[in-house]
Amino acid sequence: MLSKVETQHETIDADIVFAGAGPAGLSAAIHLRQLIDRHNLTSPERMIEEPELLVLEKSRHSGGHLLSGALLDPCSLKRLFPDFIERGCPVETGVSDESVWFLTRRNKIPLPYLPEPFRNDRSLVISISKFGSWLQRQAEELGITVLDSTAVMEPVIEEGRVTAIRTDDKGTGKNGQKKPGAEPGLQINTRTLVVGEGSRGSIFRQLDERFGLQPQNVAQIYETGVKEVWKVPEGRVKAGDVHHTFGYPLPSSVYGGGWIYAMTDTSVSLGFVSTAEPDNPTIDPHWNLQQFKLHPFVTSILEGGSLLEYGAKTITSGGYHAMPALYGPGFLLVGETAGMVNMQRLKGIHLAISSGMLAAETLFAALLNDDFSAEGLKDYARRFEMSDAHSELHAARHYRQAFNDGLYSGLVKAGLKLSVPGLKRTERSSPKERLKPGNRAYESFVRKRENFRPDGRLTFSRSDDLYASATRHEEDQPCHLKISPDDISAICAVQCREEYGNPCQYFCPAGVYEIDHDATPVLRLNPSNCLHCKTCDIADPYGIITWTPPEGGGGPDYKTC
């Protein structure tokens, strides 16, 4: 983390820097511009001089790294753009029919009653990557600068306050040498940094280390969502069909579930969410998705279809009590970075937009009063406490934690009672009972997974799925996955092998980690495969993997996710 200006980096100034061009960051920039324009039109005597708003995005284009189901509750979008349909917002369809199923290995059992908080009848089915690209266009039409292929690497902190950020260097080789045409990153001075990196962002991690943002008594919880988009034969679905599932292929001690959303009559978004846990790292999100597709219900929809796109991301799911502090000296947190995801509804896009708008209103007041002090930014927390977003997250505050003791206990606590004769009630296992090398259940589990052979039509290997993500990185650059050589030789080669069986080769949905105990070092990294989901940073049981942004422009290139 920088504490002083480095002379090799060109320095430029901006009033507000937005780290991340997702729905939260772009909504914040857009709404701030709307407020300024409206004010200057109606109150010329207190004219706000045109501020420099700068949105930075590490993907090759806004939306390129965005992945979600996605169902959008349009409530906050209507406030941002009441005419969003007329503006060409890429809505695929509205939800026409929805159901929730409990899956056994061969059968599906409908949930007989769907409580109001779980219903999606007013939601829209969208591609979040298309939505992100559309939001970028709206921002640029308002004169907001969006710099893509630009990764924010670290905040600059001076006198206890964020005063600037540093972007990625371009053209640095694997060994740190400068290649021809290399360009150092920028230092961008800012009055306030708005952090909207999504789940487990590297800037948030650095700010948390410096300012202690995460609650001390409530641990954040994460899941990994793995998704495919398919073209399917006519007659299998109708546009707007929405299915959520729980049960198969997970044991009842593991949190997770699947979804199938019909975007059109011949295209579906489907995926599977698996908990990402350091004390249960043998969970394999990619394998879970492939097993999910083998269920007769899912197969009946996909069979004869074709894979269009693949992706993965982690989800911040701890809810209201696990939310970090929303502001600090010189910065605001928005969207999923701020923990604004409602796992009860499996939704966060509308909350991201809401948080961005609340941040914009705070920044507008700071501009108007020329007060960007911590006390001035504190108003963001007050605005959140008075908002619908707060009411929604507070109402769902116990939902995810209700499943910490297992599926059935969680269903009862969540008000989703299900009685299935003959089903074995398996509560959540303790860490001592988890799958570990030497355990008969572990060996059986590993054999089953290793004996699985994707058919290339319905099920796919990691490498085949990765190809469908259009992931691309500059090969000759420093590895962005930080693991010390000492940890590789001591932990990966010995301790992790004995205690967990080197689960990094399984919990990564992109095949970044390969283990070969006959080689030195035992761990081989394939960073060019990285989907930027950050599962490794979360699920590693020893905490020795640190995900950092690679050179900007690298990573997946989602178009329909």
Coordinates of C-alpha atoms in Angstrom, one line a residue, residues 2-520:
L2 CA 1.5 3.3 -1.0
S3 CA 2.2 6.0 1.5
K4 CA 3.9 8.5 -0.7
V5 CA 4.0 9.6 -4.4
E6 CA 6.3 7.4 -6.5
T7 CA 8.0 9.6 -9.1
Q8 CA 7.9 7.0 -11.9
H9 CA 4.1 7.1 -11.9
E10 CA 2.4 10.0 -13.8
T11 CA 0.0 11.8 -11.5
I12 CA -3.3 13.1 -12.5
D13 CA -6.2 14.6 -10.6
A14 CA -9.9 13.7 -10.4
D15 CA -12.6 14.8 -8.0
I16 CA -14.2 11.3 -7.5
V17 CA -12.7 8.0 -8.6
F18 CA -15.0 4.9 -8.9
A19 CA -13.1 1.6 -8.6
G20 CA -15.2 -0.8 -10.7
A21 CA -17.7 -0.3 -13.5
G22 CA -20.4 -2.6 -12.2
P23 CA -24.0 -1.6 -11.4
A24 CA -23.0 0.0 -8.1
G25 CA -20.1 2.2 -9.4
L26 CA -21.8 3.2 -12.6
S27 CA -25.1 4.0 -10.9
A28 CA -23.2 6.1 -8.4
A29 CA -21.4 8.1 -11.1
I30 CA -24.6 8.5 -13.2
H31 CA -26.8 9.6 -10.3
L32 CA -24.1 12.1 -9.1
R33 CA -24.0 13.6 -12.5
Q34 CA -27.9 13.7 -12.6
L35 CA -28.0 15.5 -9.3
I36 CA -25.3 18.1 -10.3
D37 CA -27.0 18.8 -13.6
R38 CA -30.4 19.2 -11.9
H39 CA -29.0 21.5 -9.3
N40 CA -27.1 23.7 -11.7
L41 CA -30.2 24.1 -13.8
T42 CA -32.5 25.0 -10.9
S43 CA -30.0 26.8 -8.6
P44 CA -27.6 28.8 -10.7
E45 CA -26.7 31.0 -7.8
R46 CA -25.0 28.0 -6.1
M47 CA -23.6 26.5 -9.3
I48 CA -21.3 23.4 -8.7
E49 CA -18.3 23.6 -10.9
E50 CA -18.2 20.5 -13.2
P51 CA -16.3 17.8 -11.2
E52 CA -14.0 15.3 -12.8
L53 CA -15.7 11.9 -12.4
L54 CA -13.5 8.9 -13.4
V55 CA -14.7 5.3 -13.5
L56 CA -12.0 2.6 -13.7
E57 CA -12.7 -0.9 -14.9
K58 CA -10.2 -3.8 -15.1
S59 CA -12.1 -5.7 -17.8
R60 CA -11.8 -5.0 -21.5
H61 CA -15.3 -3.5 -21.4
S62 CA -17.9 -2.8 -18.8
G63 CA -19.8 -6.0 -18.3
G64 CA -16.9 -8.2 -19.3
H65 CA -16.3 -9.4 -15.7
L66 CA -20.0 -9.2 -14.5
L67 CA -21.7 -12.5 -13.8
S68 CA -25.0 -13.3 -12.2
G69 CA -28.2 -15.3 -12.7
A70 CA -29.6 -12.7 -13.3
L71 CA -33.0 -11.6 -12.0
L72 CA -33.4 -7.9 -11.6
D73 CA -35.9 -6.3 -9.3
P74 CA -36.4 -3.0 -11.2
C75 CA -37.4 -0.9 -8.2
S76 CA -34.1 1.0 -7.9
L77 CA -33.4 1.1 -11.7
K78 CA -36.8 2.9 -12.1
R79 CA -35.5 5.6 -9.8
L80 CA -32.3 6.0 -11.7
F81 CA -33.8 5.9 -15.1
P82 CA -37.7 6.0 -15.1
D83 CA -37.5 5.5 -18.9
F84 CA -35.0 2.6 -18.8
I85 CA -37.0 0.6 -21.3
E86 CA -37.2 3.5 -23.7
R87 CA -33.4 3.9 -23.3
G88 CA -32.9 0.4 -24.6
C89 CA -32.1 -1.4 -21.4
P90 CA -31.3 -5.0 -22.4
V91 CA -34.2 -6.8 -20.7
E92 CA -34.6 -10.3 -22.0
T93 CA -38.1 -10.9 -20.5
G94 CA -40.2 -10.7 -17.3
V95 CA -40.6 -13.6 -14.9
S96 CA -43.7 -15.4 -16.2
D97 CA -43.7 -18.6 -14.1
E98 CA -41.5 -19.7 -11.1
S99 CA -41.0 -22.8 -9.0
V100 CA -38.7 -24.1 -6.3
W101 CA -37.8 -27.7 -6.3
F102 CA -36.1 -30.1 -3.8
L103 CA -34.1 -32.5 -5.9
T104 CA -33.3 -36.1 -4.9
R105 CA -31.0 -38.1 -7.1
R106 CA -33.7 -38.9 -9.6
N107 CA -36.8 -37.0 -8.7
K108 CA -38.0 -33.4 -8.1
I109 CA -40.4 -32.4 -5.3
P110 CA -42.1 -29.0 -5.6
L111 CA -42.2 -26.6 -2.7
P112 CA -45.9 -26.3 -2.1
Y113 CA -45.9 -22.8 -0.9
L114 CA -43.6 -19.9 -1.7
P115 CA -43.4 -17.1 0.9
E116 CA -43.6 -13.6 -0.4
P117 CA -39.8 -12.7 0.2
F118 CA -38.9 -15.6 -2.2
R119 CA -41.2 -14.6 -5.0
N120 CA -39.9 -13.1 -8.3
D121 CA -43.1 -12.1 -10.1
R122 CA -42.1 -8.5 -10.5
S123 CA -38.5 -9.3 -11.6
L124 CA -36.9 -9.1 -15.0
V125 CA -34.6 -11.7 -16.6
I126 CA -31.5 -10.0 -17.8
S127 CA -27.9 -10.6 -18.9
I128 CA -25.8 -8.8 -16.3
S129 CA -22.9 -8.4 -18.7
K130 CA -25.2 -6.8 -21.3
F131 CA -26.7 -4.6 -18.5
G132 CA -23.2 -3.4 -17.5
S133 CA -22.3 -2.4 -21.0
W134 CA -25.6 -0.5 -21.3
L135 CA -25.0 1.3 -18.0
Q136 CA -21.5 2.3 -19.3
R137 CA -23.1 3.9 -22.4
Q138 CA -25.6 5.8 -20.2
A139 CA -22.6 7.1 -18.2
E140 CA -20.6 8.2 -21.2
E141 CA -23.6 10.0 -22.7
L142 CA -23.6 12.1 -19.6
G143 CA -20.0 13.0 -20.1
I144 CA -18.5 10.6 -17.5
T145 CA -15.1 9.1 -18.3
V146 CA -14.9 5.3 -18.1
L147 CA -11.4 3.8 -18.5
D148 CA -11.5 0.1 -19.2
S149 CA -8.6 -2.3 -19.1
T150 CA -7.4 -0.4 -16.1
A151 CA -7.0 -2.2 -12.8
V152 CA -6.9 -0.3 -9.5
M153 CA -4.0 -1.9 -7.6
E154 CA -3.8 -0.1 -4.3
P155 CA -5.0 3.0 -2.4
V156 CA -2.6 5.7 -1.5
I157 CA -3.0 6.6 2.2
E158 CA -1.6 9.8 3.5
E159 CA -2.1 11.2 7.1
G160 CA -4.7 8.5 7.8
R161 CA -6.8 9.1 4.7
V162 CA -7.2 7.8 1.2
T163 CA -5.9 10.5 -1.1
A164 CA -5.3 8.7 -4.4
I165 CA -5.1 5.3 -6.1
R166 CA -2.5 3.6 -8.2
T167 CA -3.4 1.7 -11.4
D168 CA -1.6 -1.3 -12.9
D169 CA 1.7 -1.1 -14.7
K170 CA 1.6 -2.2 -18.4
G171 CA 4.3 -4.3 -20.0
T172 CA 6.0 -5.9 -17.0
G173 CA 7.3 -9.4 -17.7
K174 CA 7.1 -12.5 -15.4
N175 CA 10.4 -11.7 -13.7
G176 CA 9.6 -8.1 -13.2
Q177 CA 11.6 -6.8 -16.2
K178 CA 10.2 -4.0 -18.3
K179 CA 9.2 -5.1 -21.8
P180 CA 9.5 -2.8 -24.9
G181 CA 6.8 -0.1 -24.7
A182 CA 6.2 -0.7 -21.0
E183 CA 4.1 2.0 -19.2
P184 CA 4.0 2.6 -15.5
G185 CA 0.6 2.9 -13.9
L186 CA -1.0 6.2 -13.0
Q187 CA -1.4 7.8 -9.6
I188 CA -4.8 9.4 -9.6
N189 CA -5.4 11.9 -6.8
T190 CA -9.0 12.0 -5.6
R191 CA -11.2 13.7 -3.0
T192 CA -13.1 10.4 -2.5
L193 CA -12.7 6.9 -3.7
V194 CA -15.9 4.9 -4.3
V195 CA -15.1 1.1 -4.1
G196 CA -17.4 -1.2 -6.0
E197 CA -15.2 -4.2 -6.8
G198 CA -17.8 -6.8 -6.1
S199 CA -17.1 -9.8 -3.8
R200 CA -13.7 -10.0 -1.9
G201 CA -12.0 -7.1 -3.8
S202 CA -8.3 -6.5 -3.4
I203 CA -8.8 -2.8 -2.6
F204 CA -11.4 -3.6 0.0
R205 CA -9.0 -6.1 1.6
Q206 CA -6.3 -3.5 1.8
L207 CA -8.7 -0.9 3.3
D208 CA -10.0 -3.5 5.8
E209 CA -6.4 -4.3 6.9
R210 CA -5.7 -0.6 7.4
F211 CA -9.0 0.6 8.9
G212 CA -10.7 -2.5 10.4
L213 CA -13.9 -2.3 8.4
Q214 CA -15.2 -5.9 8.9
P215 CA -17.2 -6.5 12.1
Q216 CA -15.0 -8.3 14.6
N217 CA -17.7 -10.6 16.0
V218 CA -19.4 -11.7 12.7
A219 CA -17.4 -13.4 9.9
Q220 CA -18.3 -12.7 6.3
I221 CA -19.7 -15.7 4.4
Y222 CA -19.1 -16.4 0.7
E223 CA -20.4 -18.8 -1.9
T224 CA -19.1 -19.6 -5.4
G225 CA -21.5 -19.4 -8.2
V226 CA -20.6 -21.3 -11.4
K227 CA -22.8 -20.6 -14.5
E228 CA -23.4 -21.7 -18.1
V229 CA -25.6 -20.1 -20.7
W230 CA -27.2 -22.6 -23.2
K231 CA -29.1 -22.6 -26.4
V232 CA -31.8 -25.2 -26.1
P233 CA -34.3 -26.8 -28.5
E234 CA -37.7 -25.2 -28.9
G235 CA -40.4 -26.5 -26.6
R236 CA -38.2 -27.1 -23.5
V237 CA -38.8 -23.8 -21.8
K238 CA -40.8 -20.6 -22.3
A239 CA -39.3 -17.1 -21.8
G240 CA -39.6 -16.1 -18.2
D241 CA -39.6 -19.6 -16.7
V242 CA -37.7 -19.4 -13.4
H243 CA -36.6 -22.5 -11.4
H244 CA -34.6 -22.6 -8.1
T245 CA -33.5 -25.9 -6.6
F246 CA -31.9 -27.2 -3.5
G247 CA -30.8 -30.7 -2.5
Y248 CA -29.0 -32.8 -5.1
P249 CA -26.1 -33.0 -5.7
L250 CA -25.1 -31.6 -2.3
P251 CA -25.4 -33.4 1.0
S252 CA -27.7 -31.6 3.4
S253 CA -24.8 -30.4 5.5
V254 CA -23.5 -28.2 2.7
Y255 CA -25.2 -24.9 1.7
G256 CA -26.0 -24.3 -2.0
G257 CA -28.5 -24.8 -4.8
G258 CA -29.2 -24.4 -8.5
W259 CA -31.1 -22.1 -10.8
I260 CA -32.5 -22.2 -14.3
Y261 CA -33.7 -19.0 -15.9
A262 CA -35.3 -19.0 -19.4
M263 CA -34.0 -15.8 -21.1
T264 CA -35.9 -16.6 -24.3
D265 CA -37.8 -19.6 -25.6
T266 CA -34.5 -21.1 -26.7
S267 CA -31.9 -19.8 -24.3
V268 CA -31.3 -20.5 -20.6
S269 CA -29.0 -19.3 -17.9
L270 CA -28.3 -22.0 -15.4
G271 CA -25.9 -22.4 -12.6
F272 CA -25.1 -23.8 -9.2
V273 CA -24.1 -22.0 -6.0
S274 CA -21.8 -23.8 -3.5
T275 CA -20.6 -22.5 -0.2
A276 CA -16.9 -21.5 -0.2
E277 CA -15.5 -22.5 3.2
P278 CA -11.9 -22.6 4.5
D279 CA -12.9 -25.4 6.9
N280 CA -14.6 -27.5 4.2
P281 CA -12.4 -26.8 1.1
T282 CA -13.1 -30.1 -0.7
I283 CA -16.3 -28.5 -2.1
D284 CA -15.9 -28.4 -5.9
P285 CA -18.2 -25.8 -7.5
H286 CA -17.4 -26.8 -11.1
W287 CA -18.1 -30.5 -10.4
N288 CA -21.3 -29.6 -8.6
L289 CA -22.6 -27.8 -11.7
Q290 CA -21.8 -30.8 -13.9
Q291 CA -23.6 -33.2 -11.5
F292 CA -26.5 -30.8 -11.3
K293 CA -26.9 -31.0 -15.1
L294 CA -27.1 -34.8 -14.8
H295 CA -30.3 -34.6 -12.9
P296 CA -33.2 -35.8 -15.1
F297 CA -35.0 -32.5 -14.7
V298 CA -32.1 -30.4 -15.9
T299 CA -31.1 -32.9 -18.6
S300 CA -34.6 -32.8 -20.0
I301 CA -34.1 -29.1 -20.7
L302 CA -30.5 -29.1 -22.0
E303 CA -30.3 -32.4 -24.0
G304 CA -29.7 -31.6 -27.6
G305 CA -28.7 -28.0 -26.8
S306 CA -25.3 -26.3 -27.0
L307 CA -23.1 -24.4 -24.5
L308 CA -22.7 -20.7 -25.3
E309 CA -20.8 -19.3 -22.3
Y310 CA -19.3 -20.2 -18.9
G311 CA -18.2 -18.2 -15.9
A312 CA -17.8 -18.1 -12.1
K313 CA -17.8 -15.6 -9.3
T314 CA -17.9 -15.5 -5.6
I315 CA -20.9 -14.1 -3.7
T316 CA -20.8 -12.0 -0.6
S317 CA -23.6 -13.7 1.4
G318 CA -23.2 -13.0 5.1
G319 CA -26.0 -10.4 5.1
Y320 CA -26.8 -7.5 7.2
H321 CA -24.8 -8.4 10.4
A322 CA -21.7 -9.2 8.4
M323 CA -21.7 -5.9 6.4
P324 CA -18.5 -3.9 6.8
A325 CA -18.4 -0.2 7.7
L326 CA -19.8 1.6 4.6
Y327 CA -17.3 4.5 4.7
G328 CA -14.0 5.6 6.0
P329 CA -11.6 8.6 5.6
G330 CA -11.6 9.3 1.9
F331 CA -13.7 6.4 0.7
L332 CA -17.2 4.8 0.4
L333 CA -18.1 1.2 -0.2
V334 CA -21.0 0.3 -2.5
G335 CA -22.8 -2.8 -3.8
E336 CA -21.4 -6.2 -3.1
T337 CA -18.2 -4.7 -1.7
A338 CA -20.4 -3.3 1.0
G339 CA -22.1 -6.7 1.5
M340 CA -25.4 -5.6 -0.1
V341 CA -26.7 -9.0 -1.3
N342 CA -30.0 -10.5 -0.1
M343 CA -29.4 -14.3 -0.2
Q344 CA -33.0 -14.9 0.8
R345 CA -34.0 -13.5 -2.6
L346 CA -30.7 -14.5 -4.3
K347 CA -30.5 -10.9 -5.5
G348 CA -28.1 -8.0 -5.3
I349 CA -28.3 -5.9 -8.5
H350 CA -31.1 -3.7 -7.3
L351 CA -29.2 -3.2 -4.0
A352 CA -26.1 -2.3 -5.8
I353 CA -27.9 0.4 -7.8
S354 CA -29.6 1.6 -4.6
S355 CA -26.2 1.8 -2.7
G356 CA -24.7 3.7 -5.7
M357 CA -27.5 6.2 -5.6
L358 CA -27.1 6.7 -1.8
A359 CA -23.4 7.2 -2.3
A360 CA -24.1 9.7 -5.0
E361 CA -26.4 11.7 -2.8
T362 CA -23.7 11.8 -0.1
L363 CA -21.1 12.9 -2.6
F364 CA -23.4 15.6 -4.0
A365 CA -23.8 17.0 -0.5
A366 CA -20.0 16.9 -0.1
L367 CA -19.5 18.8 -3.3
L368 CA -22.2 21.3 -2.4
N369 CA -20.6 22.0 1.0
D370 CA -17.0 21.4 0.0
D371 CA -16.7 18.9 2.8
F372 CA -15.1 15.5 2.1
S373 CA -14.1 14.9 5.6
A374 CA -14.9 11.6 7.3
E375 CA -17.7 13.4 9.1
G376 CA -19.2 14.5 5.8
L377 CA -18.9 11.0 4.3
K378 CA -20.6 9.6 7.4
D379 CA -23.9 10.8 6.0
Y380 CA -23.8 7.8 3.6
A381 CA -24.4 5.4 6.6
R382 CA -27.3 7.5 7.8
R383 CA -28.9 7.6 4.3
F384 CA -28.5 3.8 4.1
E385 CA -30.2 3.4 7.5
M386 CA -33.2 5.3 6.3
S387 CA -33.4 3.4 2.9
D388 CA -35.5 0.6 1.5
A389 CA -32.2 -1.3 1.0
H390 CA -31.6 -1.2 4.8
S391 CA -35.2 -2.4 5.5
E392 CA -34.8 -5.3 3.0
L393 CA -31.4 -6.5 4.3
H394 CA -32.4 -6.1 7.9
A395 CA -35.5 -8.2 7.3
A396 CA -33.4 -11.0 5.8
R397 CA -30.6 -10.6 8.3
H398 CA -30.7 -14.2 9.7
Y399 CA -31.4 -16.1 6.5
R400 CA -28.0 -17.3 5.5
Q401 CA -26.8 -18.0 9.0
A402 CA -29.9 -20.2 9.5
F403 CA -28.3 -22.8 7.3
N404 CA -25.1 -23.0 9.3
D405 CA -26.5 -26.1 11.1
G406 CA -27.6 -27.8 7.9
L407 CA -30.2 -27.7 5.2
Y408 CA -33.3 -29.0 7.1
S409 CA -32.6 -26.8 10.1
G410 CA -32.2 -23.9 7.8
L411 CA -35.4 -24.6 5.9
V412 CA -37.4 -24.6 9.1
K413 CA -35.8 -21.4 10.4
A414 CA -36.4 -19.7 7.0
G415 CA -40.0 -20.7 7.0
L416 CA -39.7 -23.2 4.1
K417 CA -41.0 -26.3 5.7
L418 CA -40.6 -29.5 3.6
S419 CA -41.6 -33.0 4.6
V420 CA -40.3 -35.8 2.4
P421 CA -40.9 -39.3 3.7
G422 CA -37.8 -41.4 3.9
L423 CA -35.2 -38.6 3.5
K424 CA -32.3 -38.8 5.9
R425 CA -31.8 -35.7 8.0
T426 CA -28.1 -35.0 7.9
E427 CA -27.2 -31.9 9.9
R428 CA -24.1 -29.9 9.3
S429 CA -20.9 -31.8 10.2
S430 CA -18.3 -30.4 12.6
P431 CA -14.8 -29.6 11.3
K432 CA -13.6 -32.9 12.8
E433 CA -16.1 -34.9 10.8
R434 CA -15.3 -33.2 7.4
L435 CA -13.9 -35.0 4.5
K436 CA -10.2 -35.4 4.9
P437 CA -7.5 -37.7 3.5
G438 CA -7.5 -41.2 5.2
N439 CA -11.2 -41.0 5.8
R440 CA -13.2 -43.7 4.0
A441 CA -15.8 -41.2 2.9
Y442 CA -13.1 -38.9 1.6
E443 CA -11.5 -41.6 -0.5
S444 CA -14.8 -42.6 -1.9
F445 CA -15.6 -39.0 -2.7
V446 CA -12.3 -38.4 -4.5
R447 CA -12.6 -41.6 -6.5
K448 CA -16.1 -40.6 -7.6
R449 CA -14.9 -37.2 -8.7
E450 CA -11.7 -38.5 -10.4
N451 CA -13.7 -41.2 -12.3
F452 CA -16.1 -38.6 -13.7
R453 CA -15.7 -38.3 -17.4
P454 CA -17.4 -35.3 -19.1
D455 CA -19.2 -36.2 -22.3
G456 CA -18.5 -32.9 -24.0
R457 CA -22.2 -32.5 -24.9
L458 CA -24.0 -32.1 -21.6
T459 CA -21.1 -32.1 -19.1
F460 CA -17.7 -30.4 -19.6
S461 CA -14.2 -30.4 -18.2
R462 CA -12.8 -27.3 -16.6
S463 CA -10.7 -26.6 -19.7
D464 CA -13.7 -26.9 -22.1
D465 CA -15.8 -24.6 -19.9
L466 CA -12.9 -22.2 -19.6
Y467 CA -12.7 -21.9 -23.4
A468 CA -16.4 -20.8 -23.4
S469 CA -15.6 -18.0 -21.0
A470 CA -13.2 -16.3 -23.6
T471 CA -10.7 -15.8 -20.8
R472 CA -7.5 -14.2 -22.0
H473 CA -4.5 -12.8 -20.2
E474 CA -1.1 -11.5 -21.3
E475 CA 1.0 -14.5 -20.6
D476 CA 4.3 -12.7 -19.9
Q477 CA 3.3 -10.8 -16.7
P478 CA 3.9 -11.3 -13.0
C479 CA 1.7 -14.0 -11.4
H480 CA -1.2 -12.2 -9.8
L481 CA -1.8 -15.1 -7.3
K482 CA 0.6 -14.5 -4.5
I483 CA 1.9 -17.6 -2.7
S484 CA 5.3 -17.6 -1.0
P485 CA 7.8 -20.4 -2.0
D486 CA 8.1 -21.3 1.7
D487 CA 4.4 -21.9 1.9
I488 CA 4.5 -24.0 -1.2
S489 CA 7.2 -26.2 0.1
A490 CA 5.9 -26.5 3.7
I491 CA 2.2 -26.2 3.4
C492 CA 1.3 -27.3 -0.1
A493 CA 3.8 -30.2 -0.3
V494 CA 3.2 -31.5 3.3
Q495 CA 0.6 -30.1 5.6
C496 CA -2.2 -29.4 3.1
R497 CA -1.6 -32.8 1.4
E498 CA -2.0 -34.6 4.6
E499 CA -4.9 -32.6 6.1
Y500 CA -7.0 -31.8 3.0
G501 CA -5.6 -33.5 -0.1
N502 CA -4.6 -30.2 -1.8
P503 CA -8.1 -29.0 -2.4
C504 CA -7.0 -26.0 -4.5
Q505 CA -7.0 -28.2 -7.5
Y506 CA -10.7 -28.8 -7.0
F507 CA -12.2 -25.6 -5.5
C508 CA -10.9 -23.4 -8.3
P509 CA -13.5 -23.5 -11.1
A510 CA -10.9 -22.6 -13.8
G511 CA -8.1 -25.2 -13.2
V512 CA -5.5 -22.6 -12.1
Y513 CA -3.9 -24.9 -9.6
E514 CA -2.2 -28.2 -10.4
I515 CA -0.5 -30.4 -7.9
D516 CA 2.3 -32.9 -8.8
H517 CA 4.0 -34.4 -5.7
D518 CA 6.6 -35.9 -8.0
A519 CA 7.8 -32.5 -9.1
T520 CA 9.5 -29.6 -7.3

